[in-house]
Short mmCIF file of C-alpha atoms in Angstrom, two decimals:
data_model
loop_
_atom_site.label_atom_id
_atom_site.label_comp_id
_atom_site.label_asym_id
_atom_site.label_seq_id
_atom_site.Cartn_x
_atom_site.Cartn_y
_atom_site.Cartn_z
CA ASN M 150 -0.31 -0.07 0.04
CA LEU M 151 2.68 2.50 0.82
CA ILE M 152 4.77 1.49 -2.51
CA PHE M 153 1.30 1.96 -4.29
CA HIS M 154 0.73 5.58 -2.67
CA LEU M 155 4.27 6.55 -3.58
CA GLY M 156 3.63 5.94 -7.08
CA LEU M 157 0.51 7.80 -6.76
CA ALA M 158 2.55 10.89 -5.27
CA GLU M 159 4.85 10.64 -8.52
CA ILE M 160 1.78 10.89 -10.66
CA PRO M 161 2.07 15.05 -10.98
CA SER M 162 5.80 14.71 -12.44
CA TYR M 163 4.45 12.74 -15.40
CA TRP M 164 0.78 13.75 -16.17
CA LYS M 165 2.11 17.34 -16.23
CA ALA M 166 3.48 16.48 -19.70
CA THR M 167 0.27 16.19 -21.29
CA CYS M 168 -2.56 17.22 -18.66
CA SER M 169 -4.46 14.36 -19.82
CA PRO M 170 -8.13 14.71 -18.87
CA VAL M 171 -8.28 11.39 -17.20
CA ILE M 172 -5.79 9.81 -14.79
CA GLU M 173 -6.95 5.72 -14.55
CA ILE M 174 -5.64 3.80 -11.46
CA ARG M 175 -5.28 0.42 -12.16
CA ALA M 176 -2.67 -0.75 -9.69
CA GLY M 177 -4.99 -0.36 -6.66
CA HIS M 178 -8.57 0.82 -5.60
CA LEU M 179 -9.03 4.52 -4.46
CA ASP M 180 -12.66 5.35 -2.77
CA LYS M 181 -14.41 8.52 -3.57
CA GLU M 182 -12.67 10.35 -0.65
CA GLN M 183 -9.17 9.31 -1.88
CA ILE M 184 -10.07 10.46 -5.21
CA ARG M 185 -11.12 13.76 -3.81
CA PHE M 186 -7.85 13.96 -1.89
CA TRP M 187 -5.71 13.14 -5.08
CA LYS M 188 -7.58 15.65 -7.23
CA ASP M 189 -7.15 18.59 -4.55
CA LEU M 190 -3.65 17.94 -4.56
CA ILE M 191 -3.07 18.10 -8.38
CA ILE M 192 -5.23 21.06 -8.65
CA LYS M 193 -4.03 22.80 -5.83
CA GLY M 194 -0.58 21.78 -5.72
CA MET M 195 0.03 22.49 -9.57
CA GLY M 196 -1.35 25.82 -9.39
CA GLN M 197 2.02 27.68 -10.60
CA PHE M 198 2.28 24.96 -13.29
CA PHE M 199 -1.03 25.99 -14.45
CA TYR M 200 -0.36 29.65 -14.37
CA GLU M 201 2.77 29.64 -16.24
CA ASN M 202 1.72 27.50 -18.93
CA LYS M 203 -1.68 29.49 -19.02
CA ILE M 204 -3.99 26.38 -18.49
CA ASN M 205 -7.32 27.01 -17.87
CA PHE M 206 -7.66 24.20 -15.04
CA THR M 207 -11.00 25.46 -13.74
CA LYS M 208 -12.73 24.15 -16.68
CA THR M 209 -15.52 21.36 -16.42
CA ASN M 210 -14.01 17.89 -16.73
CA PHE M 211 -10.52 19.46 -16.95
CA LEU M 212 -9.53 16.07 -14.57
CA LYS M 213 -11.06 12.99 -13.90
CA ILE M 214 -9.60 10.25 -11.55
CA LYS M 215 -10.80 6.71 -12.18
CA SER M 216 -10.15 3.88 -10.03
CA ASN M 217 -11.08 0.30 -10.62
CA ASN M 218 -13.13 -2.08 -8.58
CA VAL M 219 -10.59 -3.58 -6.33
CA THR M 220 -11.85 -3.98 -2.91
CA ARG M 221 -10.57 -2.00 0.08
CA GLN M 222 -9.30 -4.73 1.76
CA ASP M 223 -6.45 -5.22 -0.76
CA TYR M 224 -4.67 -2.39 0.87
CA ALA M 225 -5.61 -2.65 4.42
CA THR M 226 -4.43 0.34 6.63
CA LEU M 227 -1.43 -0.68 8.88
CA LYS M 228 -0.77 -0.72 12.47
CA LYS M 229 2.98 -1.40 13.43
CA ARG M 230 4.56 -0.92 16.85
CA LEU M 231 7.01 1.53 15.85
CA ILE M 232 9.78 2.94 17.89
CA ASP M 233 9.24 6.67 19.54
CA LYS M 234 12.37 8.17 17.50
CA VAL M 235 11.83 10.93 15.17
CA LEU M 236 12.80 11.00 11.44
CA VAL M 237 13.90 14.67 10.10
CA PRO M 238 13.88 15.29 6.41
CA LEU M 239 16.91 17.19 5.83
CA GLY M 240 17.66 19.40 2.60
CA GLY M 241 20.25 21.53 3.40
CA GLY M 242 19.08 24.88 4.28
CA LYS M 243 18.21 26.81 7.35
CA ASP M 244 14.93 25.39 8.16
CA SER M 245 15.86 21.81 8.66
CA VAL M 246 19.10 22.79 10.71
CA VAL M 247 16.71 24.68 13.04
CA THR M 248 14.84 21.76 13.22
CA LEU M 249 17.27 19.00 14.18
CA GLU M 250 19.15 21.21 16.66
CA ASN M 251 16.25 21.74 18.69
CA LEU M 252 14.98 18.43 18.56
CA LYS M 253 18.93 17.49 19.57
CA GLU M 254 18.52 19.49 22.68
CA LYS M 255 15.50 17.69 23.63
CA ARG M 256 17.57 14.84 23.62
CA LEU M 257 15.25 12.77 21.53
CA LYS M 258 16.35 9.57 19.32
CA ILE M 259 16.55 11.50 15.81
CA GLY M 260 17.34 9.91 12.40
CA CYS M 261 17.77 12.06 9.33
CA PHE M 262 16.17 11.45 5.75
CA LEU M 263 17.79 12.44 2.67
CA VAL M 264 16.69 12.61 -1.01
CA ASN M 265 19.42 12.83 -3.15
CA PRO M 266 21.55 14.86 -1.06
CA GLY M 267 23.68 17.39 -2.23
CA LYS M 268 27.06 18.80 -0.49
CA ALA M 269 25.16 20.88 1.77
CA ALA M 270 23.13 18.33 3.15
CA GLU M 271 26.03 15.95 3.68
CA ASP M 272 27.94 18.56 5.40
CA ILE M 273 25.31 19.33 7.57
CA VAL M 274 25.00 15.68 8.65
CA LYS M 275 28.63 15.60 9.41
CA ILE M 276 28.67 18.65 11.55
CA ALA M 277 25.57 17.70 13.28
CA ASN M 278 27.23 14.25 14.03
CA MET M 279 24.12 12.42 12.84
CA ARG M 280 24.47 8.62 12.57
CA ASP M 281 21.07 7.24 11.66
CA LEU M 282 20.72 8.03 8.18
CA VAL M 283 18.09 7.01 5.70
CA ILE M 284 19.19 7.87 2.36
CA VAL M 285 16.94 7.56 -0.92
CA GLY M 286 17.99 7.92 -4.37
CA ARG M 287 15.26 9.07 -6.81
CA LEU M 288 15.39 9.24 -10.71
CA ILE M 289 13.40 10.55 -13.23
CA ASP M 290 12.10 8.45 -16.18
CA LYS M 291 14.55 9.20 -19.14
CA LYS M 292 11.32 9.11 -21.33
CA LEU M 293 9.94 11.88 -19.35
CA LEU M 294 13.48 13.99 -19.79
CA GLU M 295 13.25 13.31 -23.51
CA LEU M 296 9.53 14.71 -23.70
CA ASN M 297 10.97 17.73 -22.10
CA ARG M 298 13.48 18.21 -24.62
CA LYS M 299 11.00 18.02 -27.40
CA GLY M 300 9.08 20.66 -25.70
CA PHE M 301 6.26 18.80 -23.85
CA LEU M 302 4.54 20.65 -20.85
CA ASN M 303 6.95 21.12 -17.83
CA GLY M 304 6.84 23.14 -14.76
CA HIS M 305 6.35 22.96 -10.84
CA THR M 306 5.09 20.19 -9.08
CA PRO M 307 4.04 19.43 -5.37
CA PHE M 308 7.40 17.89 -4.37
CA THR M 309 6.71 18.25 -0.76
CA ALA M 310 4.01 15.90 -1.00
CA VAL M 311 6.17 13.33 -2.89
CA LEU M 312 8.61 13.69 0.37
CA SER M 313 5.69 13.07 2.86
CA PHE M 314 4.65 9.96 1.17
CA LEU M 315 8.36 8.92 0.74
CA SER M 316 9.00 9.70 4.45
CA VAL M 317 6.17 7.75 5.50
CA LEU M 318 7.45 4.48 3.89
CA CYS M 319 10.66 4.80 5.14
CA ALA M 320 9.54 5.57 8.70
CA VAL M 321 7.46 2.24 8.44
CA LEU M 322 10.89 0.61 7.07
CA PHE M 323 12.92 1.66 9.77
CA ASP M 324 10.55 1.77 12.91
CA TYR M 325 10.04 5.79 13.20
CA LYS M 326 6.92 6.80 15.00
CA ASN M 327 7.41 10.59 14.27
CA ILE M 328 8.28 12.43 11.23
CA ALA M 329 9.24 16.09 11.61
CA PHE M 330 8.83 18.01 8.65
CA SER M 331 10.54 21.82 8.64
CA ASN M 332 7.50 23.82 7.09
CA GLU M 333 6.76 27.00 8.49
CA LYS M 334 4.08 29.59 9.03
CA SER M 335 4.48 31.55 5.81
CA ALA M 336 3.85 28.72 3.44
CA ASP M 337 0.26 29.37 3.81
CA GLU M 338 0.38 32.98 2.03
CA GLY M 339 -0.20 32.33 -1.69
CA ASN M 340 1.91 34.23 -4.60
CA LEU M 341 -1.40 35.71 -6.64
CA ARG M 342 -4.59 34.83 -8.11
CA TYR M 343 -5.37 32.94 -11.32
CA LEU M 344 -8.64 32.40 -12.95
CA GLY M 345 -10.39 33.37 -9.55
CA ARG M 346 -8.05 30.96 -7.49
CA VAL M 347 -5.12 31.53 -5.14
CA ILE M 348 -1.93 30.28 -6.45
CA ASN M 349 0.75 29.05 -3.77
CA HIS M 350 4.08 28.14 -4.78
CA GLN M 351 4.47 26.36 -1.56
CA TRP M 352 0.84 24.52 -1.33
CA SER M 353 2.53 21.03 -0.37
CA LYS M 354 4.23 23.03 2.74
CA SER M 355 0.91 24.58 3.75
CA SER M 356 -0.93 23.78 6.91
CA GLU M 357 -3.84 22.79 4.71
CA PHE M 358 -2.16 19.91 3.06
CA GLU M 359 -0.64 19.13 6.09
CA ARG M 360 -4.05 18.67 7.69
CA LYS M 361 -5.29 16.78 4.78
CA PHE M 362 -2.22 14.31 4.40
CA LYS M 363 -2.59 13.49 8.32
CA SER M 364 -6.17 12.70 7.84
CA TYR M 365 -5.34 10.68 4.76
CA LEU M 366 -2.47 8.92 6.60
CA ARG M 367 -4.05 7.83 9.52
CA LYS M 368 -7.38 6.50 7.52
CA TYR M 369 -5.47 5.04 4.40
CA LEU M 370 -1.91 4.15 5.21
CA VAL M 371 -0.44 4.09 9.00
CA LYS M 372 -2.85 4.61 12.15
CA ASN M 373 -0.05 5.42 14.64
CA ILE M 374 2.84 7.49 12.63
CA HIS M 375 2.85 11.20 13.96
CA TYR M 376 3.79 13.22 10.95
CA PHE M 377 3.97 17.40 11.81
CA SER M 378 6.06 20.37 10.97
CA PHE M 379 8.33 21.47 13.96
CA LEU M 380 8.39 25.13 12.40
CA ARG M 381 4.66 25.51 11.55
CA LYS M 382 4.28 28.12 14.56
CA TYR M 383 7.20 30.23 13.54
CA THR M 384 7.65 33.15 11.28
CA GLU M 385 10.63 33.57 8.88
CA LEU M 386 12.30 36.12 11.15
CA GLU M 387 11.85 33.84 13.98
CA ILE M 388 13.40 31.23 12.31
CA SER M 389 16.16 32.94 10.96
CA LYS M 390 17.26 34.38 14.61
CA MET M 391 16.77 30.74 15.73
CA PHE M 392 19.24 29.47 12.90
CA LEU M 393 21.82 31.95 13.72
CA LYS M 394 22.53 30.55 17.07
CA TYR M 395 24.50 27.77 15.32
CA PRO M 396 27.17 29.61 13.44
CA GLN M 397 28.82 26.03 12.85
CA TYR M 398 26.37 25.89 9.83
CA PHE M 399 27.25 28.91 8.40
CA SER M 400 30.06 27.70 5.83
CA VAL M 401 27.82 24.73 4.72
CA PHE M 402 24.31 25.53 4.66
CA SER M 403 22.52 26.93 1.50
CA SER M 404 18.59 27.87 0.48
CA CYS M 405 19.39 29.17 -3.15
CA ASN M 406 18.04 26.85 -5.72
CA VAL M 407 20.26 28.48 -8.48
CA GLY M 408 23.34 28.16 -6.46
CA ARG M 409 22.81 24.29 -5.92
CA LYS M 410 22.41 23.70 -9.56
CA THR M 411 25.32 25.71 -10.37
CA GLY M 412 27.57 24.59 -7.34
CA LYS M 413 28.02 28.17 -6.39
CA LYS M 414 25.61 28.05 -3.33
CA TRP M 415 24.33 31.41 -3.35
CA CYS M 416 23.75 33.06 -6.93
CA GLY M 417 23.38 36.33 -5.11
CA ASN M 418 20.92 37.47 -7.85
CA CYS M 419 17.55 35.82 -6.99
CA PRO M 420 14.63 36.36 -4.53
CA LYS M 421 15.66 33.35 -2.38
CA CYS M 422 19.26 34.97 -1.69
CA LEU M 423 17.86 38.48 -1.31
CA PHE M 424 15.03 37.36 1.09
CA ILE M 425 17.34 35.16 3.39
CA TYR M 426 19.83 37.69 3.32
CA ALA M 427 17.50 40.57 4.59
CA SER M 428 16.23 38.22 7.05
CA PHE M 429 19.53 37.71 8.66
CA TYR M 430 20.85 41.43 8.04
CA PRO M 431 19.42 42.83 11.09
CA PHE M 432 20.68 40.17 13.59
CA LEU M 433 24.06 39.20 12.39
CA GLU M 434 27.30 41.39 12.25
CA GLU M 435 28.39 42.29 8.86
CA LYS M 436 31.52 40.43 8.40
CA LYS M 437 29.83 37.41 9.44
CA LEU M 438 27.21 38.10 6.94
CA LEU M 439 29.48 38.52 4.27
CA LYS M 440 31.40 35.74 4.77
CA ILE M 441 28.05 33.49 4.15
CA PHE M 442 27.47 34.85 1.08
CA GLY M 443 30.72 35.52 -0.18
CA ARG M 444 31.67 34.63 -3.56
CA PRO M 445 34.29 31.21 -4.31
CA ARG M 446 37.92 31.42 -3.48
CA THR M 447 40.28 32.85 -6.08
CA ARG M 448 43.94 33.51 -6.15
CA THR M 449 43.86 36.73 -4.52
CA SER M 450 41.00 36.21 -2.15
CA SER M 451 40.08 33.60 0.56
CA VAL M 452 36.73 34.90 0.48
CA GLN M 453 35.39 38.06 -1.20
CA GLY M 454 32.63 39.40 0.77
CA ARG M 455 29.13 40.20 -1.12
CA ASP M 456 26.60 42.84 0.18
CA ILE M 457 23.25 41.56 -1.81
CA PHE M 458 21.71 44.96 -0.86
CA GLU M 459 24.22 46.64 -3.38
CA ASN M 460 23.18 44.61 -6.26
CA LYS M 461 21.01 47.28 -8.10
CA LYS M 462 19.45 44.39 -10.50
CA LEU M 463 17.50 43.27 -7.33
CA LEU M 464 15.28 46.43 -7.09
CA ALA M 465 12.47 44.69 -8.84
CA THR M 466 12.79 41.59 -6.57
CA MET M 467 12.74 43.60 -3.31
CA LYS M 468 9.47 45.37 -4.63
CA SER M 469 7.84 42.06 -5.39
CA LEU M 470 9.09 40.56 -2.14
CA ILE M 471 7.06 43.80 -0.06
CA GLY M 472 4.06 43.64 -2.52
CA HIS M 473 4.73 45.94 -5.09
CA GLY M 474 5.36 43.61 -8.14
CA SER M 475 2.86 41.51 -9.89
CA HIS M 476 3.12 38.92 -7.50
CA LYS M 477 5.15 37.25 -4.94
CA PRO M 478 8.17 35.61 -6.37
CA PHE M 479 7.51 31.82 -7.09
CA GLU M 480 10.17 31.00 -4.10
CA CYS M 481 10.01 29.80 -0.84
CA VAL M 482 10.07 33.02 0.63
CA GLY M 483 8.58 34.94 3.58
CA THR M 484 4.96 36.50 3.50
CA TYR M 485 4.90 40.20 2.36
CA LYS M 486 4.53 41.31 5.98
CA GLU M 487 7.69 39.29 6.93
CA SER M 488 9.50 40.69 4.11
CA LYS M 489 8.68 44.39 4.88
CA LYS M 490 9.65 43.66 8.51
CA ALA M 491 12.98 42.31 7.40
CA PHE M 492 13.71 45.57 5.50
CA GLU M 493 12.60 47.83 7.73
CA LEU M 494 14.92 46.19 10.48
CA SER M 495 17.53 45.98 8.04
CA LEU M 496 17.09 49.94 7.13
CA LYS M 497 17.00 50.94 10.80
CA LYS M 498 20.56 49.05 11.32
CA ALA M 499 22.38 50.45 8.32
CA LYS M 500 21.15 53.99 9.66
CA LYS M 501 23.12 53.41 12.90
CA THR M 502 26.12 53.00 10.50
CA GLY M 503 25.30 56.48 8.75
CA LYS M 504 25.31 54.67 5.25
CA ALA M 505 22.36 52.55 3.73
CA PRO M 506 23.48 49.90 0.77
CA TYR M 507 21.37 50.54 -2.43
CA LEU M 508 17.91 48.43 -1.83
CA LEU M 509 17.84 49.76 1.47
CA SER M 510 18.20 53.60 0.63
CA LYS M 511 15.29 52.66 -2.17
CA TYR M 512 13.22 50.87 0.31
CA ASN M 513 11.34 54.00 1.68
CA GLU M 514 10.52 55.09 -1.76
CA VAL M 515 8.83 51.75 -2.70
CA LYS M 516 7.29 50.27 0.10
#
């Protein structure tokens, strides 16, 4: 049943190539309530994909999910005796570090869950001295990649949903009773409205998805696994302040998706880099901040500091972060309110030095 559901969770990544009006489930049975869950996940979790590809997902009969007539008994809900330890999904960013360190301080039995881990995640595991690891390799079918090259539809999918189903499978295999994700309060705010619906880049990280997934988990998958987000009650600024208590991770963590792909860690030009920089700036001394976002080493310099607030190309990005652009950037960034607070606190700190960097000097003009 868990493998079957992991297959269902992968549907969006493949369905998106053609947006077939019918998804037919043959490997197992889904009742009406389950079909509603999966349709809801696809429609809400792929809002950004629909918007960017200009697809009218509100049309009547846009998507129908059909299931065969296998009885429910074929895939019974599991009840297994599990050990009271915590599985922590670990990426490579600040959020999962905060979750991991807070749980360590509670002296709980902890394991880390990693999917195709990059260098940042591997380094975090070493620094945290974590010994219990569940490492998963995930591959995209080459046929899909070929379709992408030919120009078939492509775009954002609700990947955290895949991680959720996958983490439950691994928790059962390795006897973890608890799964602690690191999704924060800001994931509940959408990016824009399209065809009368709220489009949220982070929908599969939202409290709405978490609530629905927990209910589905108890009824259809495993009765006694505790799935939750440790950071749900915290704002981005609160999480940044907590992360800054752990300087041992400053040189290894990375939250920049562009940087991870290029191996530079921080690109210095994207909404994520600007938001993280703004959320750290009020609480961290300049030397340490510049070192975190430093450029790679060269023959003449060990670390070349980079003040992202001096990047004039990011003025439009700053506007979009605080609500003066066409929409909030499609990145895992804070709410409009949190971004405004970060820039206000940063400007207040900069004024004490007598000189505000470019973006902060422009903040009062655009807020």
